[in-house]
Amino acid sequence: MKKILIYGLCFLASVFFLTDCESFEFTNTNPNVSTKVTPGMLATKLITDITRNGSSSSHGIGSDYVNWLRDNMISKEIYWLEVAERSWMYNSFGRISFDPLTTLNNISSMTGFAGDNEAVVNSYRALGHFVRVYIFYHLTMKVGDIPYSEAMQGDDGIYYPKYDSQKDVFIGLLNELDEADRLFASGASFDGDILYGGDPARWRKAVNVLQLRLLISLSDKENDSGLNVKGRFQTTVNSRPLFTSNADNCQLVYEDRAGMKFPFYRENNNSEQFVQTSSVVIDMLKILKDRRLFYFANPTPQSVSAGTPSSDWEAYNGVEPSNTFNDVQAVVTAGQASRLNLRYFELPDCEPHAILSYTEQQFMLAEAAARGWIGGDAKAYYEEGIRAAMSFTAGNTPDNPDYHHNMMITDSYVEDYLQEDGVKFPANVDEQIHHIMIQKYLANFLQSPWTSFYECRRTGIPALPVNPLSNLNVPGDRMPVRWMYPQVEYDINSENVEAAVAAQFNGTDDNNGVIWILQK
C-alpha cells in the first residue's frame, strides 16, 4: 500500500540538505535517526511537497486544513462558514508566492547522491523532471509568464531570472516530460517513493498522464504549429503507457497512524460544522440523479428533524456559494444546508487524495476524441471515466448507512445512470464537451487540486456563480482569471517582472488579465 511517511522525516531531509554532514559527525546525534542524507530521503521530501495540495505549502494538518480546501472554495464545491472574510470563497485572489520553487533545490542533490547505478540515477532524474513540471505548471497556470529557464540558478550567478513566455514554458515542460518518460523507461527501482514504492513503470504512466493534462489545457492552441498539441497527444496515447485503472492513481493513501491520517479527521479538525456543501454540486447531482450526492453530503438538519429519510433526494440542500455571508449564515442557522458527509470527519483513512487519476485520464481521452485529436470512441472513454469515478467513491467508502444513506453505488446503478437524461452521451460535439466537463467537475470533488478551477476557466463549464454583492473581485460582475505576481518579485526582481507585465497585460498586473493560454 502506498503510504504517507511521517512529515518529520521529510523535514529531516531538508535539514540534512543544509547541513555539513562531515562536521555533523562530531556533534551529539540521535542513534535512531540517520545522520547522512540519502537520495531516498530527498525523494520523499520532493514527493511530499507536491502532494500536499498541488503546489501549495499546506497539506491540511492542524490549522492548515482550511488551506487544504481553498481550491475547492474557489471552484465553488464547498462553502466555509467560520468567518465572513474568507477571501477564497469570494474571489479575492491577490498575489501568489513563488515559494514552491524552493522545493527544486533538492533535485540536483538527490541525483548527486544517487550513486553509480545508471538505471537508479535515471529514475531519480526522471522524478526530478516530474516534480519540476508539476510545480512550474501550477505557477504558470496561475499567473502566466514565469521565470523558468533561469529559475533557481543562483549557484550559477543568476540572481535575477528573466521571465519566459507562457508558450515557451509549456514547450519546455512538455519536453521535460518526454525526457522523464525516456528516463523512467530505462530506470530501476528507487528509494523514498511514498506513492508507487519506487516502481519506475508506474511512475512512467503518471508522467504521461501529466503530459495529457498539459496538452488538454492547451485546447485553445491546438492549431499552433510550434506546440503540435494534437501530434503530441496522439504520440502519448498511441506509444506510451497510461493508467489502466484506479489502482494506477497518483495519490496519497491515508492510514490510522500518527502523521498519516486524513486531513479532515476529527482528531485534527474541530470545525466540521463550518463546512457546507455547495448548491453548484448538490443541485447538479440531484438533477442527474447521481448517488454520489449521498456520499458527498449529509441531509439538512431540518429534513432530519422532519423525519425525512436520508435516502430522499429532497433531504439535501446546498448553500449558494456566491450569496453574502449573512444570507448563507441564515440558511445554515435555519437548518436548511447540507454539511459534508460524516465519512470525511469520522474516517482517519478516508478516501485517498489524487493529484492525477485514471478518471481524469479517461475524461481527457474522451475530450480529445470528441475534438478529433485521437481515434477511439469518445463515448466509451466518457462512460469509463464515469465508472471509474463512481468506483473510486464507492470503493473508498465503508458500507455504513451514515456514509451512503442507503443509496449505494452499485454496478447496476452505474449502468442505469449512464442512460439518464443529462448523462447519456449526446451526438453533438459541443454537447459532448459539456457532458464531459460536468462529469469531470463532479469527479474532482475534493480531489485533484486546482483542476476544477482551471477547467471551468478554460471551458466555462460549469459556469461558476458570481454575485456583485459578495464578489471581492473588481469589477464585481466577473470571476478573476489569474493571480498577481509576488510582491517580493517587485522588490528584488523588478526589471524582469515589470517587463513580463508589460508584455502580457500592458503594464497592469491585476486579477483580470487574460493569460496567453486563455487567449483564443
Short mmCIF file of C-alpha atoms in Angstrom, two decimals:
data_model
loop_
_atom_site.label_atom_id
_atom_site.label_comp_id
_atom_site.label_asym_id
_atom_site.label_seq_id
_atom_site.Cartn_x
_atom_site.Cartn_y
_atom_site.Cartn_z
CA MET A 1 0.00 0.00 0.00
CA LYS A 2 1.15 3.46 -0.81
CA LYS A 3 1.97 5.25 2.42
CA ILE A 4 2.44 8.78 3.62
CA LEU A 5 5.63 8.94 5.64
CA ILE A 6 5.63 10.96 8.81
CA TYR A 7 6.28 14.55 7.89
CA GLY A 8 9.04 14.73 10.46
CA LEU A 9 11.13 12.57 8.16
CA CYS A 10 10.52 14.94 5.29
CA PHE A 11 11.57 17.90 7.42
CA LEU A 12 14.64 15.96 8.49
CA ALA A 13 15.62 15.51 4.87
CA SER A 14 15.59 19.24 4.28
CA VAL A 15 17.60 19.80 7.44
CA PHE A 16 20.27 17.38 6.32
CA PHE A 17 20.36 19.02 2.90
CA LEU A 18 21.51 22.23 4.55
CA THR A 19 23.93 20.54 6.96
CA ASP A 20 27.60 19.74 6.53
CA CYS A 21 27.42 16.02 7.15
CA GLU A 22 31.14 15.68 7.89
CA SER A 23 31.07 18.21 10.73
CA PHE A 24 27.77 16.75 11.92
CA GLU A 25 29.51 13.53 12.88
CA PHE A 26 31.34 15.40 15.62
CA THR A 27 28.12 16.53 17.32
CA ASN A 28 25.75 14.61 19.53
CA THR A 29 23.35 12.63 17.36
CA ASN A 30 20.25 10.53 17.81
CA PRO A 31 21.36 6.92 17.30
CA ASN A 32 17.89 6.05 15.96
CA VAL A 33 17.98 8.60 13.12
CA SER A 34 20.19 8.60 10.05
CA THR A 35 22.96 11.20 10.12
CA LYS A 36 23.57 11.11 6.38
CA VAL A 37 21.32 12.43 3.68
CA THR A 38 20.23 9.88 1.09
CA PRO A 39 18.58 10.26 -2.31
CA GLY A 40 15.57 8.41 -0.92
CA MET A 41 15.10 10.99 1.83
CA LEU A 42 15.21 13.79 -0.70
CA ALA A 43 12.81 11.91 -3.00
CA THR A 44 10.36 11.62 -0.10
CA LYS A 45 10.63 15.35 0.54
CA LEU A 46 10.04 16.19 -3.13
CA ILE A 47 7.02 13.91 -3.45
CA THR A 48 5.54 15.12 -0.19
CA ASP A 49 5.87 18.74 -1.29
CA ILE A 50 3.86 18.27 -4.47
CA THR A 51 1.21 16.02 -2.95
CA ARG A 52 0.36 18.43 -0.15
CA ASN A 53 -2.18 20.38 -2.17
CA GLY A 54 -0.93 20.78 -5.66
CA SER A 55 1.87 23.32 -5.37
CA SER A 56 0.64 24.59 -2.01
CA SER A 57 2.87 24.60 1.03
CA SER A 58 -0.06 23.47 3.18
CA HIS A 59 -1.22 19.90 3.48
CA GLY A 60 -4.19 20.15 5.75
CA ILE A 61 -2.81 19.11 9.11
CA GLY A 62 -3.92 21.08 12.15
CA SER A 63 -4.71 24.73 11.49
CA ASP A 64 -3.77 24.39 7.83
CA TYR A 65 -6.73 22.20 6.87
CA VAL A 66 -8.64 25.25 5.67
CA ASN A 67 -5.87 25.90 3.14
CA TRP A 68 -6.14 22.29 2.03
CA LEU A 69 -9.61 23.10 0.70
CA ARG A 70 -9.05 26.59 -0.67
CA ASP A 71 -9.15 25.46 -4.30
CA ASN A 72 -12.50 23.78 -3.56
CA MET A 73 -13.80 27.09 -2.29
CA ILE A 74 -12.63 28.89 -5.42
CA SER A 75 -14.28 26.28 -7.67
CA LYS A 76 -17.47 26.59 -5.57
CA GLU A 77 -17.59 22.99 -4.37
CA ILE A 78 -17.87 23.92 -0.70
CA TYR A 79 -18.55 26.94 1.48
CA TRP A 80 -16.68 27.76 4.69
CA LEU A 81 -18.84 29.43 7.33
CA GLU A 82 -16.28 30.15 10.05
CA VAL A 83 -15.52 33.76 9.11
CA ALA A 84 -17.01 36.26 6.69
CA GLU A 85 -13.63 37.40 5.41
CA ARG A 86 -12.64 34.13 3.71
CA SER A 87 -11.22 35.65 0.56
CA TRP A 88 -11.09 32.41 -1.42
CA MET A 89 -14.87 31.99 -1.25
CA TYR A 90 -15.48 35.43 -2.65
CA ASN A 91 -12.85 35.53 -5.39
CA SER A 92 -10.15 37.70 -3.86
CA PHE A 93 -7.17 36.00 -5.44
CA GLY A 94 -4.49 38.56 -4.63
CA ARG A 95 -0.87 37.52 -5.18
CA ILE A 96 0.72 34.10 -5.28
CA SER A 97 4.07 33.07 -3.89
CA PHE A 98 6.96 31.55 -5.80
CA ASP A 99 7.98 29.68 -2.63
CA PRO A 100 7.14 26.26 -4.15
CA LEU A 101 10.21 26.74 -6.36
CA THR A 102 12.43 26.23 -3.31
CA THR A 103 11.44 22.56 -3.48
CA LEU A 104 13.53 22.29 -6.64
CA ASN A 105 16.72 22.86 -4.63
CA ASN A 106 16.64 19.21 -3.59
CA ILE A 107 16.58 17.77 -7.11
CA SER A 108 20.24 18.14 -8.04
CA SER A 109 21.30 16.88 -4.60
CA MET A 110 19.00 13.86 -4.94
CA THR A 111 20.55 12.84 -8.25
CA GLY A 112 24.04 13.69 -6.99
CA PHE A 113 23.68 11.31 -4.04
CA ALA A 114 22.15 8.55 -6.19
CA GLY A 115 25.40 6.64 -6.72
CA ASP A 116 26.81 4.89 -9.76
CA ASN A 117 23.92 2.67 -10.80
CA GLU A 118 22.83 4.33 -14.05
CA ALA A 119 19.33 2.85 -14.00
CA VAL A 120 18.68 4.11 -10.47
CA VAL A 121 20.09 7.52 -11.35
CA ASN A 122 17.75 7.63 -14.35
CA SER A 123 14.75 7.11 -12.08
CA TYR A 124 15.79 9.90 -9.74
CA ARG A 125 16.43 12.21 -12.67
CA ALA A 126 13.00 11.36 -14.09
CA LEU A 127 11.36 12.04 -10.75
CA GLY A 128 13.12 15.41 -10.68
CA HIS A 129 11.62 16.31 -14.05
CA PHE A 130 8.14 15.25 -12.89
CA VAL A 131 8.37 17.44 -9.79
CA ARG A 132 9.71 20.38 -11.79
CA VAL A 133 6.88 20.13 -14.32
CA TYR A 134 4.22 19.81 -11.66
CA ILE A 135 5.40 22.92 -9.80
CA PHE A 136 6.11 25.10 -12.84
CA TYR A 137 2.78 24.07 -14.38
CA HIS A 138 0.77 25.29 -11.40
CA LEU A 139 2.70 28.54 -11.23
CA THR A 140 2.28 29.39 -14.90
CA MET A 141 -1.40 28.40 -14.82
CA LYS A 142 -1.93 30.92 -12.05
CA VAL A 143 -0.05 33.96 -13.37
CA GLY A 144 1.07 33.49 -16.99
CA ASP A 145 4.73 34.16 -17.85
CA ILE A 146 7.14 32.98 -15.14
CA PRO A 147 10.86 32.53 -14.54
CA TYR A 148 11.61 29.08 -15.96
CA SER A 149 14.78 28.71 -17.99
CA GLU A 150 16.78 30.77 -15.47
CA ALA A 151 14.84 29.88 -12.32
CA MET A 152 16.70 28.59 -9.24
CA GLN A 153 20.15 29.15 -10.74
CA GLY A 154 21.67 31.29 -8.03
CA ASP A 155 24.65 28.94 -7.81
CA ASP A 156 25.41 29.89 -11.40
CA GLY A 157 25.23 33.58 -10.64
CA ILE A 158 21.70 34.15 -11.97
CA TYR A 159 20.09 36.10 -9.15
CA TYR A 160 17.50 37.95 -11.22
CA PRO A 161 15.93 35.38 -13.56
CA LYS A 162 14.18 36.51 -16.70
CA TYR A 163 10.55 35.63 -17.33
CA ASP A 164 9.82 33.15 -20.11
CA SER A 165 6.65 33.46 -22.17
CA GLN A 166 3.95 31.02 -21.15
CA LYS A 167 4.20 29.37 -24.54
CA ASP A 168 7.93 28.76 -24.07
CA VAL A 169 7.28 27.47 -20.56
CA PHE A 170 4.80 24.92 -21.87
CA ILE A 171 7.18 23.81 -24.62
CA GLY A 172 9.88 23.34 -22.00
CA LEU A 173 7.59 21.41 -19.65
CA LEU A 174 6.38 19.10 -22.40
CA ASN A 175 9.98 18.40 -23.38
CA GLU A 176 10.84 17.65 -19.76
CA LEU A 177 8.00 15.12 -19.62
CA ASP A 178 9.31 13.49 -22.79
CA GLU A 179 12.66 13.16 -21.06
CA ALA A 180 11.09 11.82 -17.86
CA ASP A 181 9.27 9.15 -19.87
CA ARG A 182 12.55 8.15 -21.53
CA LEU A 183 14.43 8.02 -18.24
CA PHE A 184 11.81 6.02 -16.37
CA ALA A 185 11.68 3.60 -19.30
CA SER A 186 15.36 2.80 -18.62
CA GLY A 187 15.12 3.27 -14.86
CA ALA A 188 15.23 0.94 -11.87
CA SER A 189 13.50 0.77 -8.53
CA PHE A 190 14.45 3.65 -6.23
CA ASP A 191 14.10 4.50 -2.55
CA GLY A 192 11.95 7.12 -0.86
CA ASP A 193 8.85 6.78 -3.04
CA ILE A 194 5.71 7.11 -0.90
CA LEU A 195 3.35 6.76 -3.88
CA TYR A 196 4.46 3.87 -6.09
CA GLY A 197 7.05 2.08 -3.98
CA GLY A 198 9.87 3.11 -6.31
CA ASP A 199 8.41 1.37 -9.38
CA PRO A 200 9.58 3.28 -12.48
CA ALA A 201 6.98 1.60 -14.70
CA ARG A 202 4.16 3.03 -12.60
CA TRP A 203 5.79 6.45 -12.48
CA ARG A 204 6.13 6.38 -16.25
CA LYS A 205 2.35 6.15 -16.52
CA ALA A 206 1.93 9.15 -14.21
CA VAL A 207 4.39 11.15 -16.32
CA ASN A 208 2.34 10.51 -19.44
CA VAL A 209 -0.99 11.33 -17.79
CA LEU A 210 0.55 14.62 -16.66
CA GLN A 211 1.58 15.17 -20.29
CA LEU A 212 -2.07 14.70 -21.33
CA ARG A 213 -3.17 17.22 -18.71
CA LEU A 214 -0.81 19.86 -20.03
CA LEU A 215 -1.88 19.17 -23.59
CA ILE A 216 -5.63 19.26 -22.91
CA SER A 217 -5.15 22.58 -21.13
CA LEU A 218 -3.79 23.87 -24.46
CA SER A 219 -7.02 23.14 -26.33
CA ASP A 220 -7.34 26.76 -27.45
CA LYS A 221 -3.87 26.44 -29.02
CA GLU A 222 -4.48 23.21 -30.92
CA ASN A 223 -3.60 24.82 -34.26
CA ASP A 224 -0.32 26.37 -33.07
CA SER A 225 2.34 24.56 -35.13
CA GLY A 226 5.04 25.42 -32.60
CA LEU A 227 3.24 23.40 -29.94
CA ASN A 228 1.99 20.44 -32.00
CA VAL A 229 -0.70 19.77 -29.41
CA LYS A 230 -2.60 17.15 -31.38
CA GLY A 231 0.54 15.37 -32.55
CA ARG A 232 1.97 15.18 -29.04
CA PHE A 233 -1.35 13.94 -27.68
CA GLN A 234 -1.51 11.22 -30.32
CA THR A 235 2.06 10.11 -29.65
CA THR A 236 1.43 9.88 -25.91
CA VAL A 237 -1.77 7.89 -26.34
CA ASN A 238 -0.53 5.59 -29.09
CA SER A 239 3.00 4.77 -28.00
CA ARG A 240 3.37 5.31 -24.26
CA PRO A 241 1.92 3.58 -21.19
CA LEU A 242 -1.04 5.20 -19.45
CA PHE A 243 -3.16 4.37 -16.41
CA THR A 244 -5.31 1.27 -16.78
CA SER A 245 -7.43 1.52 -13.61
CA ASN A 246 -7.88 3.44 -10.37
CA ALA A 247 -5.05 1.33 -8.95
CA ASP A 248 -2.65 3.47 -11.01
CA ASN A 249 -3.79 6.78 -9.48
CA CYS A 250 -1.04 9.13 -8.37
CA GLN A 251 -2.47 9.60 -4.90
CA LEU A 252 -1.83 9.75 -1.18
CA VAL A 253 -3.43 6.93 0.78
CA TYR A 254 -4.21 7.77 4.40
CA GLU A 255 -3.92 5.46 7.40
CA ASP A 256 -4.93 5.43 11.04
CA ARG A 257 -1.42 6.21 12.19
CA ALA A 258 0.18 9.32 13.63
CA GLY A 259 1.02 11.80 10.89
CA MET A 260 -0.78 9.74 8.26
CA LYS A 261 -4.45 10.49 8.89
CA PHE A 262 -6.97 12.12 6.58
CA PRO A 263 -6.68 15.91 6.90
CA PHE A 264 -10.33 16.39 7.91
CA TYR A 265 -10.32 13.63 10.51
CA ARG A 266 -11.86 14.92 13.74
CA GLU A 267 -8.65 14.48 15.66
CA ASN A 268 -7.15 17.34 13.64
CA ASN A 269 -10.34 19.23 12.86
CA ASN A 270 -12.86 20.67 15.31
CA SER A 271 -14.64 22.85 12.74
CA GLU A 272 -16.72 20.42 10.71
CA GLN A 273 -19.82 22.50 11.37
CA PHE A 274 -18.35 25.23 9.19
CA VAL A 275 -18.08 23.14 6.01
CA GLN A 276 -21.21 23.37 3.90
CA THR A 277 -21.70 21.66 0.55
CA SER A 278 -22.32 24.00 -2.37
CA SER A 279 -25.55 24.21 -4.34
CA VAL A 280 -23.43 24.06 -7.50
CA VAL A 281 -22.54 20.47 -6.62
CA ILE A 282 -25.74 19.37 -4.90
CA ASP A 283 -28.14 20.76 -7.49
CA MET A 284 -26.16 19.12 -10.27
CA LEU A 285 -26.18 15.76 -8.50
CA LYS A 286 -29.93 15.96 -7.85
CA ILE A 287 -30.74 16.87 -11.44
CA LEU A 288 -28.67 13.94 -12.72
CA LYS A 289 -29.99 11.52 -10.06
CA ASP A 290 -26.36 10.94 -9.14
CA ARG A 291 -25.96 8.89 -5.98
CA ARG A 292 -22.63 10.48 -5.19
CA LEU A 293 -24.86 13.07 -3.50
CA PHE A 294 -25.37 10.63 -0.63
CA TYR A 295 -21.60 10.04 -0.33
CA PHE A 296 -20.58 13.70 -0.57
CA ALA A 297 -23.13 15.35 1.74
CA ASN A 298 -25.30 14.96 4.81
CA PRO A 299 -29.05 15.60 4.88
CA THR A 300 -30.04 19.00 6.20
CA PRO A 301 -30.80 19.26 9.94
CA GLN A 302 -34.29 20.49 9.03
CA SER A 303 -35.01 17.35 6.99
CA VAL A 304 -33.73 15.14 9.79
CA SER A 305 -35.98 16.90 12.31
CA ALA A 306 -38.93 16.50 9.95
CA GLY A 307 -38.29 12.76 9.68
CA THR A 308 -37.43 12.85 6.00
CA PRO A 309 -35.50 9.70 5.08
CA SER A 310 -31.82 10.34 4.42
CA SER A 311 -32.29 8.44 1.14
CA ASP A 312 -34.67 11.14 -0.13
CA TRP A 313 -33.13 13.46 -2.71
CA GLU A 314 -35.04 16.40 -1.23
CA ALA A 315 -33.32 15.90 2.15
CA TYR A 316 -30.29 17.65 0.70
CA ASN A 317 -29.77 21.32 0.01
CA GLY A 318 -26.58 23.16 -0.87
CA VAL A 319 -25.78 26.73 0.04
CA GLU A 320 -25.49 29.21 -2.83
CA PRO A 321 -21.74 29.93 -2.65
CA SER A 322 -21.99 33.41 -4.13
CA ASN A 323 -24.57 34.60 -1.61
CA THR A 324 -23.43 37.05 1.04
CA PHE A 325 -22.10 35.64 4.28
CA ASN A 326 -25.18 36.81 6.21
CA ASP A 327 -27.53 35.17 3.71
CA VAL A 328 -25.64 31.89 3.87
CA GLN A 329 -25.49 32.07 7.66
CA ALA A 330 -29.26 32.49 7.80
CA VAL A 331 -29.83 29.38 5.69
CA VAL A 332 -27.42 27.34 7.80
CA THR A 333 -28.87 28.60 11.08
CA ALA A 334 -32.33 27.57 9.87
CA GLY A 335 -31.01 24.04 9.35
CA GLN A 336 -31.55 24.17 5.60
CA ALA A 337 -28.00 23.39 4.45
CA SER A 338 -26.11 20.14 3.95
CA ARG A 339 -22.72 19.72 5.54
CA LEU A 340 -20.07 17.42 4.16
CA ASN A 341 -20.70 13.71 4.64
CA LEU A 342 -19.65 12.37 8.03
CA ARG A 343 -17.14 9.99 6.48
CA TYR A 344 -14.78 12.90 5.80
CA PHE A 345 -14.58 13.55 9.56
CA GLU A 346 -15.02 10.11 11.09
CA LEU A 347 -12.58 8.07 9.00
CA PRO A 348 -8.86 8.57 9.59
CA ASP A 349 -8.24 6.51 6.44
CA CYS A 350 -10.87 8.25 4.32
CA GLU A 351 -10.57 8.31 0.55
CA PRO A 352 -7.11 8.88 -0.98
CA HIS A 353 -6.20 12.29 -2.35
CA ALA A 354 -5.29 12.04 -6.03
CA ILE A 355 -3.23 14.57 -7.93
CA LEU A 356 -3.59 12.52 -11.14
CA SER A 357 -6.22 9.85 -11.68
CA TYR A 358 -7.48 7.25 -14.10
CA THR A 359 -10.82 9.04 -14.03
CA GLU A 360 -9.27 12.32 -15.19
CA GLN A 361 -7.33 10.47 -17.88
CA GLN A 362 -10.49 8.90 -19.32
CA PHE A 363 -12.25 12.25 -19.48
CA MET A 364 -9.21 13.79 -21.19
CA LEU A 365 -9.25 10.97 -23.74
CA ALA A 366 -12.99 11.50 -24.25
CA GLU A 367 -12.48 15.20 -24.88
CA ALA A 368 -9.57 14.57 -27.24
CA ALA A 369 -11.61 12.03 -29.20
CA ALA A 370 -14.57 14.41 -29.37
CA ARG A 371 -12.28 17.15 -30.69
CA GLY A 372 -10.83 14.78 -33.30
CA TRP A 373 -7.32 14.75 -31.87
CA ILE A 374 -7.23 10.97 -31.50
CA GLY A 375 -9.12 7.97 -32.74
CA GLY A 376 -11.22 5.85 -30.46
CA ASP A 377 -14.75 6.13 -29.17
CA ALA A 378 -15.36 9.33 -27.18
CA LYS A 379 -18.50 7.75 -25.69
CA ALA A 380 -16.56 4.72 -24.43
CA TYR A 381 -13.89 6.91 -22.83
CA TYR A 382 -16.58 9.10 -21.25
CA GLU A 383 -18.53 6.19 -19.81
CA GLU A 384 -15.37 4.56 -18.47
CA GLY A 385 -14.49 7.84 -16.77
CA ILE A 386 -17.86 7.82 -15.01
CA ARG A 387 -17.47 4.18 -13.98
CA ALA A 388 -14.02 4.92 -12.57
CA ALA A 389 -15.27 7.97 -10.68
CA MET A 390 -18.17 6.04 -9.17
CA SER A 391 -15.90 3.14 -8.28
CA PHE A 392 -13.43 5.50 -6.58
CA THR A 393 -16.15 6.98 -4.36
CA ALA A 394 -17.92 3.72 -3.54
CA GLY A 395 -14.74 1.69 -3.21
CA ASN A 396 -13.30 4.05 -0.62
CA THR A 397 -16.46 4.24 1.49
CA PRO A 398 -17.34 1.61 4.12
CA ASP A 399 -20.78 0.04 3.97
CA ASN A 400 -22.21 2.27 6.67
CA PRO A 401 -25.63 3.96 6.24
CA ASP A 402 -24.20 7.17 7.70
CA TYR A 403 -21.80 7.33 4.75
CA HIS A 404 -24.06 6.37 1.82
CA HIS A 405 -27.55 6.89 3.35
CA ASN A 406 -28.81 3.60 1.93
CA MET A 407 -28.31 4.81 -1.63
CA MET A 408 -25.32 2.66 -2.50
CA ILE A 409 -23.48 2.92 -5.79
CA THR A 410 -23.62 -0.50 -7.41
CA ASP A 411 -22.57 -1.71 -10.84
CA SER A 412 -26.18 -2.00 -11.98
CA TYR A 413 -26.94 1.51 -10.75
CA VAL A 414 -23.98 2.92 -12.69
CA GLU A 415 -25.12 1.29 -15.92
CA ASP A 416 -28.60 2.74 -15.42
CA TYR A 417 -27.10 6.14 -14.58
CA LEU A 418 -25.28 6.21 -17.93
CA GLN A 419 -28.69 6.31 -19.61
CA GLU A 420 -30.11 9.16 -17.50
CA ASP A 421 -31.10 12.42 -19.16
CA GLY A 422 -28.18 14.78 -18.83
CA VAL A 423 -25.73 11.87 -18.55
CA LYS A 424 -26.30 9.86 -21.73
CA PHE A 425 -23.60 10.79 -24.23
CA PRO A 426 -25.00 13.10 -26.93
CA ALA A 427 -24.26 13.22 -30.65
CA ASN A 428 -23.39 16.92 -30.92
CA VAL A 429 -19.72 17.71 -30.25
CA ASP A 430 -20.39 20.84 -28.19
CA GLU A 431 -22.84 18.91 -26.04
CA GLN A 432 -20.31 16.10 -25.71
CA ILE A 433 -17.72 18.53 -24.35
CA HIS A 434 -20.32 19.92 -21.95
CA HIS A 435 -21.19 16.45 -20.61
CA ILE A 436 -17.52 15.54 -20.24
CA MET A 437 -16.71 18.71 -18.30
CA ILE A 438 -19.70 18.31 -15.96
CA GLN A 439 -18.67 14.78 -15.10
CA LYS A 440 -15.06 15.82 -14.69
CA TYR A 441 -16.11 18.57 -12.28
CA LEU A 442 -18.13 16.14 -10.17
CA ALA A 443 -15.35 13.55 -10.18
CA ASN A 444 -12.89 16.16 -8.91
CA PHE A 445 -14.91 16.87 -5.76
CA LEU A 446 -12.23 17.41 -3.06
CA GLN A 447 -9.69 15.87 -5.46
CA SER A 448 -7.04 16.92 -7.99
CA PRO A 449 -6.04 20.35 -6.63
CA TRP A 450 -6.90 23.37 -8.79
CA THR A 451 -8.05 21.23 -11.73
CA SER A 452 -11.71 22.19 -11.41
CA PHE A 453 -10.94 25.90 -11.42
CA TYR A 454 -8.54 25.61 -14.36
CA GLU A 455 -11.10 23.63 -16.34
CA CYS A 456 -14.01 25.95 -15.52
CA ARG A 457 -11.80 28.86 -16.58
CA ARG A 458 -10.80 27.10 -19.83
CA THR A 459 -14.23 25.89 -20.92
CA GLY A 460 -16.75 27.89 -18.89
CA ILE A 461 -18.28 24.57 -17.77
CA PRO A 462 -19.84 24.60 -15.30
CA ALA A 463 -20.41 28.34 -15.07
CA LEU A 464 -19.37 29.43 -11.59
CA PRO A 465 -21.86 31.80 -9.93
CA VAL A 466 -20.88 35.46 -9.42
CA ASN A 467 -22.75 37.87 -7.19
CA PRO A 468 -21.71 41.57 -7.25
CA LEU A 469 -22.97 41.88 -3.65
CA SER A 470 -20.36 39.42 -2.40
CA ASN A 471 -17.71 39.28 -5.10
CA LEU A 472 -14.39 40.77 -3.93
CA ASN A 473 -13.01 40.93 -7.45
CA VAL A 474 -13.11 44.26 -9.30
CA PRO A 475 -15.24 44.55 -11.36
CA GLY A 476 -17.75 42.69 -9.24
CA ASP A 477 -19.62 41.01 -12.07
CA ARG A 478 -16.83 38.66 -13.13
CA MET A 479 -14.61 35.92 -11.79
CA PRO A 480 -10.90 36.70 -11.67
CA VAL A 481 -8.87 34.62 -14.10
CA ARG A 482 -5.36 34.85 -12.63
CA TRP A 483 -3.33 35.72 -9.59
CA MET A 484 -0.92 38.66 -9.41
CA TYR A 485 2.84 38.27 -9.20
CA PRO A 486 4.52 38.08 -5.78
CA GLN A 487 5.37 41.41 -4.18
CA VAL A 488 8.88 40.13 -3.50
CA GLU A 489 9.45 39.96 -7.26
CA TYR A 490 8.78 43.70 -7.48
CA ASP A 491 11.11 44.26 -4.55
CA ILE A 492 14.02 42.15 -5.82
CA ASN A 493 13.50 41.27 -9.50
CA SER A 494 11.54 44.34 -10.58
CA GLU A 495 13.03 44.81 -14.04
CA ASN A 496 12.08 41.32 -15.17
CA VAL A 497 8.64 41.14 -13.59
CA GLU A 498 7.71 44.56 -14.92
CA ALA A 499 8.83 43.52 -18.40
CA ALA A 500 6.60 40.44 -18.15
CA VAL A 501 3.60 42.50 -17.05
CA ALA A 502 4.18 44.99 -19.85
CA ALA A 503 4.42 42.22 -22.46
CA GLN A 504 1.27 40.43 -21.31
CA PHE A 505 -1.07 42.99 -19.78
CA ASN A 506 0.05 46.41 -21.00
CA GLY A 507 1.70 47.10 -17.66
CA THR A 508 -1.25 46.30 -15.37
CA ASP A 509 -0.75 43.37 -13.01
CA ASP A 510 -4.25 42.54 -11.81
CA ASN A 511 -6.50 39.51 -11.41
CA ASN A 512 -8.38 40.05 -14.68
CA GLY A 513 -5.54 39.90 -17.19
CA VAL A 514 -6.08 37.19 -19.79
CA ILE A 515 -3.03 34.97 -19.83
CA TRP A 516 -1.75 33.52 -23.08
CA ILE A 517 -3.23 30.05 -22.57
CA LEU A 518 -6.74 31.54 -22.38
CA GLN A 519 -6.43 33.73 -25.45
CA LYS A 520 -8.45 32.44 -28.38
#
